[in-house]
XYZ file of C-alpha atoms in Angstrom:
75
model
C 199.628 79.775 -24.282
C 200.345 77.523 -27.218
C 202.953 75.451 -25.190
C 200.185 75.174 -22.611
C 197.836 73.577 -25.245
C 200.668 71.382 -26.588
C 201.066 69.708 -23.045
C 197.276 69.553 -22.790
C 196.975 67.173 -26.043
C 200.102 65.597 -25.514
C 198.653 64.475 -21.609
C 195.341 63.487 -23.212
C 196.660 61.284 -25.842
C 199.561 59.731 -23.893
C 196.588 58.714 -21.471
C 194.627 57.398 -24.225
C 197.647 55.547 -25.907
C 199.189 53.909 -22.807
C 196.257 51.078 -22.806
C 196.738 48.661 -24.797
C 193.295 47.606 -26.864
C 191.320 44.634 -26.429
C 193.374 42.615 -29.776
C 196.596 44.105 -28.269
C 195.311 42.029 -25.241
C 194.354 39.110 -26.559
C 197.291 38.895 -28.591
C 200.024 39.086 -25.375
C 197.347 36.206 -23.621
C 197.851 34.013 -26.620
C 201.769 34.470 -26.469
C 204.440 32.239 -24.559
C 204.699 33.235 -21.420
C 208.457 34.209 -21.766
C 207.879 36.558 -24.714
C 204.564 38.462 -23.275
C 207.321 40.993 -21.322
C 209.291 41.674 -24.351
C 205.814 42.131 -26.450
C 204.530 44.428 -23.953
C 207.421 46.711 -24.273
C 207.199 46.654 -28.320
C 203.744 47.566 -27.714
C 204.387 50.384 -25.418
C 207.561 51.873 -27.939
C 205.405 51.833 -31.078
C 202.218 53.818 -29.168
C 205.429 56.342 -27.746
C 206.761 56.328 -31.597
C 203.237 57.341 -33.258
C 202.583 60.098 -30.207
C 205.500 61.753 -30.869
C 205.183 61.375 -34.727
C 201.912 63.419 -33.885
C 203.001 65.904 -31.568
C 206.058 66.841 -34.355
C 203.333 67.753 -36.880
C 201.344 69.162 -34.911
C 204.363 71.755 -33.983
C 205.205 71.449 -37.528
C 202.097 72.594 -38.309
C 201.826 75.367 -35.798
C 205.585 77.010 -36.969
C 203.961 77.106 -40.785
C 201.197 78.988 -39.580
C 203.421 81.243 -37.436
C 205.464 81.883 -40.179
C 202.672 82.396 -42.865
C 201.429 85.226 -40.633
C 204.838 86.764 -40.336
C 205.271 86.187 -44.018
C 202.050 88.106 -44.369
C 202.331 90.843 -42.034
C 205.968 91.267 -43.467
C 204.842 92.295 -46.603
């Protein structure tokens, strides 16, 4: 069930991620023409860098409350 919820976020914000914003926009439409591919790829790394920065803590997160309740439970 959790792993089901993990691919549900991690669906939801890739979707919302993957476009770039309207300065991200204007700022590959102001560059040379020969550097807008490269830019666009920088773009699309750092958005893939931050999601998965957020899905780690999130599992982070979700082991240290697993292991609080077995910590708990345990005694």
């Amino acid at each position: 069930m959790a792993l089901n919820s993990i691919n549900q976020v991690f669906q939801s914000v890739g979707n919302g991620v993957r476009g770039n914003t309207q300065l991200e926009q204007q700022w590959l439409a102001n560059a040379p023409p020969e550097m807008q591919a490269q830019m666009r790829a920088q773009l699309e790394m750092q958005k893939q860098q931050e999601l998965t920065q957020l899905i780690t803590q999130m599992m982070k997160q979700m082991h240290e409350m697993s292991m609080s309740v077995i910590r708990n439970v345990g005694g």
